[in-house]
Coordinates of C-alpha atoms and ligand atoms in Angstrom, one line a residue:
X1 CA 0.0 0.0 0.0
X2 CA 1.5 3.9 -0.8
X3 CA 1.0 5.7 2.1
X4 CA -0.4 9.1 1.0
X5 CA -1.2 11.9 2.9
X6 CA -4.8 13.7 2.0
X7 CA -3.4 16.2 -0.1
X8 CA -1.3 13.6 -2.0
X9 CA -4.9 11.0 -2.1
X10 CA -6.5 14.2 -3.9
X11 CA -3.7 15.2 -6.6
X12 CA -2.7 11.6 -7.1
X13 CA -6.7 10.9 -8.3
X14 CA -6.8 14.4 -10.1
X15 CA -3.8 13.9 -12.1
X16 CA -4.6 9.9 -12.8
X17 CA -8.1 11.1 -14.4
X18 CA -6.3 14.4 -16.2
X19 CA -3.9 11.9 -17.8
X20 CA -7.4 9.9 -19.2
X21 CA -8.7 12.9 -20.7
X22 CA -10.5 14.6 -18.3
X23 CA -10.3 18.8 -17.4
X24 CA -9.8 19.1 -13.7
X25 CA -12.1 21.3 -12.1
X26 CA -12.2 23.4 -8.9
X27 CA -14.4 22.4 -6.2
X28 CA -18.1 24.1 -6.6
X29 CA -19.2 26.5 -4.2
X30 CA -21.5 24.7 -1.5
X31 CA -24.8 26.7 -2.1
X32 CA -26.1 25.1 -5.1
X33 CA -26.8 27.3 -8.7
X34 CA -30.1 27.2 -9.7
X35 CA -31.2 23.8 -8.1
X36 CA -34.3 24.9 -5.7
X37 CA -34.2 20.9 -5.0
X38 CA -31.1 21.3 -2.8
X39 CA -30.3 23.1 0.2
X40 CA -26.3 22.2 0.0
X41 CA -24.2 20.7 -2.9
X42 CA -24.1 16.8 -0.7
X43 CA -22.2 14.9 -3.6
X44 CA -19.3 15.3 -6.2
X45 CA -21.9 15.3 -9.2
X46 CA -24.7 17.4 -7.7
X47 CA -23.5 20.8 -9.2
X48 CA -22.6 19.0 -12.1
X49 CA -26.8 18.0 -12.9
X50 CA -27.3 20.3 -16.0
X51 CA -24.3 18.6 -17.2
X52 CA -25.7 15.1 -17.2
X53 CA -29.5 16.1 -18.5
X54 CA -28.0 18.3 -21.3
X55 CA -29.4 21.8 -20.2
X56 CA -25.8 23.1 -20.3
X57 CA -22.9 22.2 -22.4
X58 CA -20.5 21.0 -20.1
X59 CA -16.3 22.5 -20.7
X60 CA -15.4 19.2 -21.5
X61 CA -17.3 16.2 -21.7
X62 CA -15.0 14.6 -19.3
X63 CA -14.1 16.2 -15.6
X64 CA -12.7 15.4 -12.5
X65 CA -13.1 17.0 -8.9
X66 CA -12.6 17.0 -6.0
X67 CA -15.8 18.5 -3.9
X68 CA -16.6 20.3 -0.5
X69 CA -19.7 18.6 1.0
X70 CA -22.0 18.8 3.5
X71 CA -24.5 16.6 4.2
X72 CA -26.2 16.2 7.7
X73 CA -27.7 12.9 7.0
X74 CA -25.8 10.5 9.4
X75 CA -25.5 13.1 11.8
X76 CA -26.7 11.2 14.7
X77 CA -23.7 8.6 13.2
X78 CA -20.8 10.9 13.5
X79 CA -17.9 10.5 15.9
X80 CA -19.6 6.8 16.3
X81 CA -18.2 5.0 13.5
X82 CA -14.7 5.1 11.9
X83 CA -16.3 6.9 8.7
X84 CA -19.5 9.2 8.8
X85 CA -19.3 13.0 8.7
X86 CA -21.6 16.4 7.7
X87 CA -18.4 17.6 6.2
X88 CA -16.7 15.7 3.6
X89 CA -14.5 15.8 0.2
X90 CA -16.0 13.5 -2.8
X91 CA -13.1 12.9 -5.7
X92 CA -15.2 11.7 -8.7
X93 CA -14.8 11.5 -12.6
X94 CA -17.5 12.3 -14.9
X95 CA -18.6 11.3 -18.2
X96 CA -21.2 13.8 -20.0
X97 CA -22.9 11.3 -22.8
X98 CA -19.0 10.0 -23.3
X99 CA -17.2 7.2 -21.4
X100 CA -19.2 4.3 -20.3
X101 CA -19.0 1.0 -17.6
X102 CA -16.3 -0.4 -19.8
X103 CA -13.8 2.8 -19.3
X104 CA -14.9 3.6 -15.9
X105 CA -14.7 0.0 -13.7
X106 CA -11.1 -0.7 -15.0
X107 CA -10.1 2.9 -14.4
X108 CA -11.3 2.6 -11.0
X109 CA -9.4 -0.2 -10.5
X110 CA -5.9 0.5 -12.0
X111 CA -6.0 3.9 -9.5
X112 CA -6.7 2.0 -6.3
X113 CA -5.0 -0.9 -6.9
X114 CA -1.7 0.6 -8.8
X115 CA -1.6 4.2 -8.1
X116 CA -2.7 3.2 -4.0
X117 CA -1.6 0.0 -4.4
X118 CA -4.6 -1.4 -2.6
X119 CA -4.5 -5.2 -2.1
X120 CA -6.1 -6.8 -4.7
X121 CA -7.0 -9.5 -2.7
X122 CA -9.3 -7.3 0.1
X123 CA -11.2 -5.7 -2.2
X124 CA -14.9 -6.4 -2.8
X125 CA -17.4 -4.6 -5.4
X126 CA -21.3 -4.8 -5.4
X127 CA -23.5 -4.1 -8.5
X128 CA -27.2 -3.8 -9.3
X129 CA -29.0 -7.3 -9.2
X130 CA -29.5 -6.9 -12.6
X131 CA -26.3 -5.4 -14.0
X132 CA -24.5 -8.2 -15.5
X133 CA -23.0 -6.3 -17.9
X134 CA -20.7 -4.5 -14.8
X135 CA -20.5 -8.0 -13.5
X136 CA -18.5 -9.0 -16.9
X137 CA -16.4 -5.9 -16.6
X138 CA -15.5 -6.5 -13.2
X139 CA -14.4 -10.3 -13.8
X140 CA -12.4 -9.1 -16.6
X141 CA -10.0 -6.6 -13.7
X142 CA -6.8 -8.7 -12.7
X143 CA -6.6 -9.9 -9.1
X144 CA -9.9 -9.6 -8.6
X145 CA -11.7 -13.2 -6.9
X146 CA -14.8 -13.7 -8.6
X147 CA -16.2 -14.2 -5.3
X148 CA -16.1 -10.7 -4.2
X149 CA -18.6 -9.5 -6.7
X150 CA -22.3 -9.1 -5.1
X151 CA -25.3 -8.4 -5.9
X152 CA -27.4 -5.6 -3.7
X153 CA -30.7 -4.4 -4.3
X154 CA -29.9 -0.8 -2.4
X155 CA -27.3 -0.2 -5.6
X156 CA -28.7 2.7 -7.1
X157 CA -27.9 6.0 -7.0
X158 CA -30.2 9.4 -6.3
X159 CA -29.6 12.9 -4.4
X160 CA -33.2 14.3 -4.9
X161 CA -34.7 14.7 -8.2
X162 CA -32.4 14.8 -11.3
X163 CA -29.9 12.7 -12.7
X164 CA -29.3 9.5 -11.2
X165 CA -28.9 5.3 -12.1
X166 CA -27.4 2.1 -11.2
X167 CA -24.1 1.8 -9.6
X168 CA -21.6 -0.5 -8.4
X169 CA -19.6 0.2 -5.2
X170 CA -16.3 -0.8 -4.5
X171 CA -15.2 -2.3 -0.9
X172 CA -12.1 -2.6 1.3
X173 CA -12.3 -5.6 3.7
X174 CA -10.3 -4.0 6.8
X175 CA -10.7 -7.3 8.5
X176 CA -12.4 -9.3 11.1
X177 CA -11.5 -6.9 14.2
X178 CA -13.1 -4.2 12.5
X179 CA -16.4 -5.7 12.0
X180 CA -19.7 -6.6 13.9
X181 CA -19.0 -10.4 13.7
X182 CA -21.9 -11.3 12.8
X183 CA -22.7 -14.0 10.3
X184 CA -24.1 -12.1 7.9
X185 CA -21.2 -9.3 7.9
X186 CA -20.3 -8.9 4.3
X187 CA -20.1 -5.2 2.1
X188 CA -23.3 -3.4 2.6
X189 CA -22.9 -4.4 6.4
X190 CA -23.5 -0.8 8.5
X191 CA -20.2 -1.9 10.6
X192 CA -16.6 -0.4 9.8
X193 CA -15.3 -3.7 8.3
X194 CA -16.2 -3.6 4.9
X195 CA -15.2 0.2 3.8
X196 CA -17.0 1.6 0.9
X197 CA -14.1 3.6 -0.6
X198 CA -16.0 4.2 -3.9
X199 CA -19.3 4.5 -5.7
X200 CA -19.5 4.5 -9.9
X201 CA -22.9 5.6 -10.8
X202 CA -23.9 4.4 -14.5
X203 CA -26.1 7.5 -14.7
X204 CA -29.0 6.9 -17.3
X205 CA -32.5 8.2 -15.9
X206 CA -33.9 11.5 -14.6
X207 CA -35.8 11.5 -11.4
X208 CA -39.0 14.2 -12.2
X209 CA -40.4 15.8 -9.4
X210 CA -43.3 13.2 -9.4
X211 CA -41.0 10.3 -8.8
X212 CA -40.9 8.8 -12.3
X213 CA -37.9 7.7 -14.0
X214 CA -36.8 9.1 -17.7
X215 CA -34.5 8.1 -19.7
X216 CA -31.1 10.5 -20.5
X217 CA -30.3 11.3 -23.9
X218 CA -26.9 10.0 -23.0
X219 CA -25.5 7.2 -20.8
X220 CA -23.2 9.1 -18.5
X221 CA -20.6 8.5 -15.3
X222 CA -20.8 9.8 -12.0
X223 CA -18.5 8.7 -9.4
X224 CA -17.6 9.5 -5.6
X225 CA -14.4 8.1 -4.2
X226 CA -14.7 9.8 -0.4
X227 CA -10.9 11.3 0.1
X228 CA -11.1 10.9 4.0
X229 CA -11.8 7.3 3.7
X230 CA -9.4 6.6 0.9
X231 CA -6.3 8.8 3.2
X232 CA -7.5 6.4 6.0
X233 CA -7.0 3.0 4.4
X234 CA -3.6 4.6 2.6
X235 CA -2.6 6.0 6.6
X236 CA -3.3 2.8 8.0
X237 CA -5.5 4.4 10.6
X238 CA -8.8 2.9 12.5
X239 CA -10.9 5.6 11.7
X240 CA -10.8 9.0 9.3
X241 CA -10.5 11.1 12.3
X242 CA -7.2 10.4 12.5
X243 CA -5.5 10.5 9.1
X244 CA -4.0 13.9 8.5
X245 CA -7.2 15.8 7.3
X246 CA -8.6 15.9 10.8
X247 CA -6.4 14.6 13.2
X248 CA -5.0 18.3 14.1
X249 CA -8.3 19.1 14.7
X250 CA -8.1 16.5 17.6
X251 CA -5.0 17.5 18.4
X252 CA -6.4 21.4 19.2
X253 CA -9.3 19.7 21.2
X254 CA -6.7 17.7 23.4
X255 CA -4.9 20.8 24.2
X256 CA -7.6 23.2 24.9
X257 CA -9.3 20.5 27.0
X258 CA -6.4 18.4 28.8
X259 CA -8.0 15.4 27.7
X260 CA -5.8 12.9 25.3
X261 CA -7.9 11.2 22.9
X262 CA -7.9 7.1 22.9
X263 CA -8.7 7.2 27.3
X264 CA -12.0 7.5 26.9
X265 CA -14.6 6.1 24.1
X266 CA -17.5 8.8 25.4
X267 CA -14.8 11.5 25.3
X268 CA -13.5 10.5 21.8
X269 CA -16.6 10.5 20.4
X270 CA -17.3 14.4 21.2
X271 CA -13.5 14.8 20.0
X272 CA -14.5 13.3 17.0
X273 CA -17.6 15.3 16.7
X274 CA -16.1 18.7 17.6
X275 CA -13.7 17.9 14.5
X276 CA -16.4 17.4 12.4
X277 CA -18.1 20.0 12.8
X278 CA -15.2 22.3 12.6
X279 CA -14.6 21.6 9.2
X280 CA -18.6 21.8 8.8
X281 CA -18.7 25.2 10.0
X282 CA -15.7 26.6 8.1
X283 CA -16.4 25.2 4.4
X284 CA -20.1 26.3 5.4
X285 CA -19.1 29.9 6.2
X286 CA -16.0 29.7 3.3
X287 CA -19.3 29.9 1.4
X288 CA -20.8 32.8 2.6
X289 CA -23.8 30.3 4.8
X290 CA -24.1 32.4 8.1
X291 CA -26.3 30.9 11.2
X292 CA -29.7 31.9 10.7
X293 CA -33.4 30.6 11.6
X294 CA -33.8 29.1 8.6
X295 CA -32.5 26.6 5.6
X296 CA -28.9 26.4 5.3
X297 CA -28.5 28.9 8.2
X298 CA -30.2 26.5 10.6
X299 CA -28.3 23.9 9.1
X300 CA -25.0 26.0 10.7
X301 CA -26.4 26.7 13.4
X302 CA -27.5 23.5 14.4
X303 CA -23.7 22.3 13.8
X304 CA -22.7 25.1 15.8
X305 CA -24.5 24.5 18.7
X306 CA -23.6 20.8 19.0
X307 CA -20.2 21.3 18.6
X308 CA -20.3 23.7 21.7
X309 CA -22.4 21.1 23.7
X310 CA -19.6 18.8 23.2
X311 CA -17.2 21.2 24.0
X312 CA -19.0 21.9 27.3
X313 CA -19.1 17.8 27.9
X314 CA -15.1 17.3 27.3
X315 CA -15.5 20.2 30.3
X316 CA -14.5 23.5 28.3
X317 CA -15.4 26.5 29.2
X318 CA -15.7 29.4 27.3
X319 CA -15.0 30.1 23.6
X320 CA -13.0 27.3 21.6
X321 CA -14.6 26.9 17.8
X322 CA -12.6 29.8 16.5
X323 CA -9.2 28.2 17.1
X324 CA -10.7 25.0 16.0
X325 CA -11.7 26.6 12.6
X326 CA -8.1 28.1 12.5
X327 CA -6.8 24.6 12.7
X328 CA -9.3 23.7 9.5
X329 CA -8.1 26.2 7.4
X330 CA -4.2 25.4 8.2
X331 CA -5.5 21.8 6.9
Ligands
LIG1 N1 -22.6 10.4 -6.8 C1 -22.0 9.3 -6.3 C2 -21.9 9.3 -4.8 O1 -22.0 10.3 -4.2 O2 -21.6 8.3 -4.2

């Protein structure tokens, strides 16, 4: 395996998809541009959406990025397991009516496994129960066993109305220890053993606003390789709080509070959380999102105020988020 740190995970993936053909974009502002179905871009491809359904002509009709998110979803799930977050950074490549499954599966699998050097041997990929087409590609990659190809019902891909499709995940197995141990632990499982390090959407319907699937003009690529959990499996680390993307954060926490993270589980998880929500808060307010009543402002605001509680449970008093947020932007 190539240890990497973030910042190397994110130019190594940038430059691997520039030399396929692709124009490397910056990251889109958070608040999305025209799209009255979103409250905050939550994926790689959602600022992309007029790309994919044709209403704008895209600078290239290949791209690659790597995206601020926020998505409060698993919320309730962050600081808990080794993975979840409301802040995050999606690298994905994107093909507007070009590329297909038989570009982007081997693609996906020279950059982890020569460019990372991931073992071939623990990784697992899932595809639509239906997609046997990706299931060809897939036994076609070298190294891969046969065996680690499943089938899951819940593969298909949507953020809201728009663009969206089938798609086939791609696994790390991080081994027993790092699982549930249950019996029927296997990728899909909601433990930390089987990582999901990458998502390949085969992006060929648009959701309406009624819930009915159309057809796209073109077959398309979306993908979302999350950087924090890629720098984690390349750091060798047990969670992403403690690769080099947030681990200062931590660091800052442990100083202002005393505390060392690893003594206590209760006290690591509102460590974790507090570095969370820094990064949260600073990419939110990068963006010009201030706390407010309201939408995206509440959204802030609600981030805000948990990362104080936790704050006040590790036992500190007075003001801390502002040095935490200096830490973010030193990251
Ligand atoms: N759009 C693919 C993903 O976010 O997983």
């Amino acid at each position: 395996m190539n240890y990497m740190t973030g910042k190397e995970v994110a130019e190594a993936f940038l430059k691997f998809f520039e030399g396929k053909g692709h124009l490397i974009m910056p990251s889109f502002s958070l608040i999305p541009e025209n799209d009255p179905t979103l409250l905050m871009i939550g994926a790689g491809m959602a600022p992309l959406k007029p790309f994919f359904t044709g209403k704008l002509k895209p600078p290239c009709p290949r791209v690659t990025t790597n995206q601020r998110c926020v998505r409060t979803g698993d919320i309730e799930n962050v600081g808990r397991t080794a993975r979840h977050h409301t802040a995050f950074m999606m690298l994905g490549n994107f093909s507007f009516g070009d590329y297909f499954k038989a570009e982007a599966i081997p693609w996906a699998w020279e950059f982890l496994t020569e460019v990372c050097g991931l073992p071939r041997e623990k990784l697992w990929v899932s595809i639509y129960p239906n997609d046997d087409e990706a299931e060809q590609i897939w036994l076609k990659q070298p190294g891969l066993n046969p065996e680690h190809i499943v089938r899951l019902e819940d593969n298909f891909w949507e953020i809201g109305p728009g663009p969206c499709g089938p798609d086939s995940e791609i696994y790390i197995d991080l081994g027993e220890e790092r699982g549930c141990g249950k019996e029927t632990c296997s990728p899909g499982c909601d433990c930390d053993r089987f990582l999901e390090i990458w998502n390949l959407v085969f992006t060929q319907f648009d959701r309406t606003e009624d819930g009915e699937y159309k057809p796209l003009e073109h077959k398309n690529i979306d993908t979302g390789c999350g950087l924090e959990r890629l720098a984690s499996v390349l750091q060798q680390k047990n969670s992403n709080f403690e690769t080099d993307l947030l681990f200062p954060i931590i660091e800052y926490v442990e100083n202002i509070s005393g505390l060392k993270f690893g003594d206590d589980a209760k006290r690591d998880i509102s460590m974790k959380v507090i570095a969370d929500h820094a990064r949260s808060m600073a990419f939110m307010i990068m963006d010009k999102i201030l706390p407010s009543n309201e939408g995206r402002g509440y959204v802030l605001r609600r981030i805000l105020r948990r990362a104080i509680r936790h704050g006040r449970m590790l036992g500190i008093k007075g003001a801390f988020l502002e040095g935490a947020i200096g830490v973010v932007s030193k990251i």
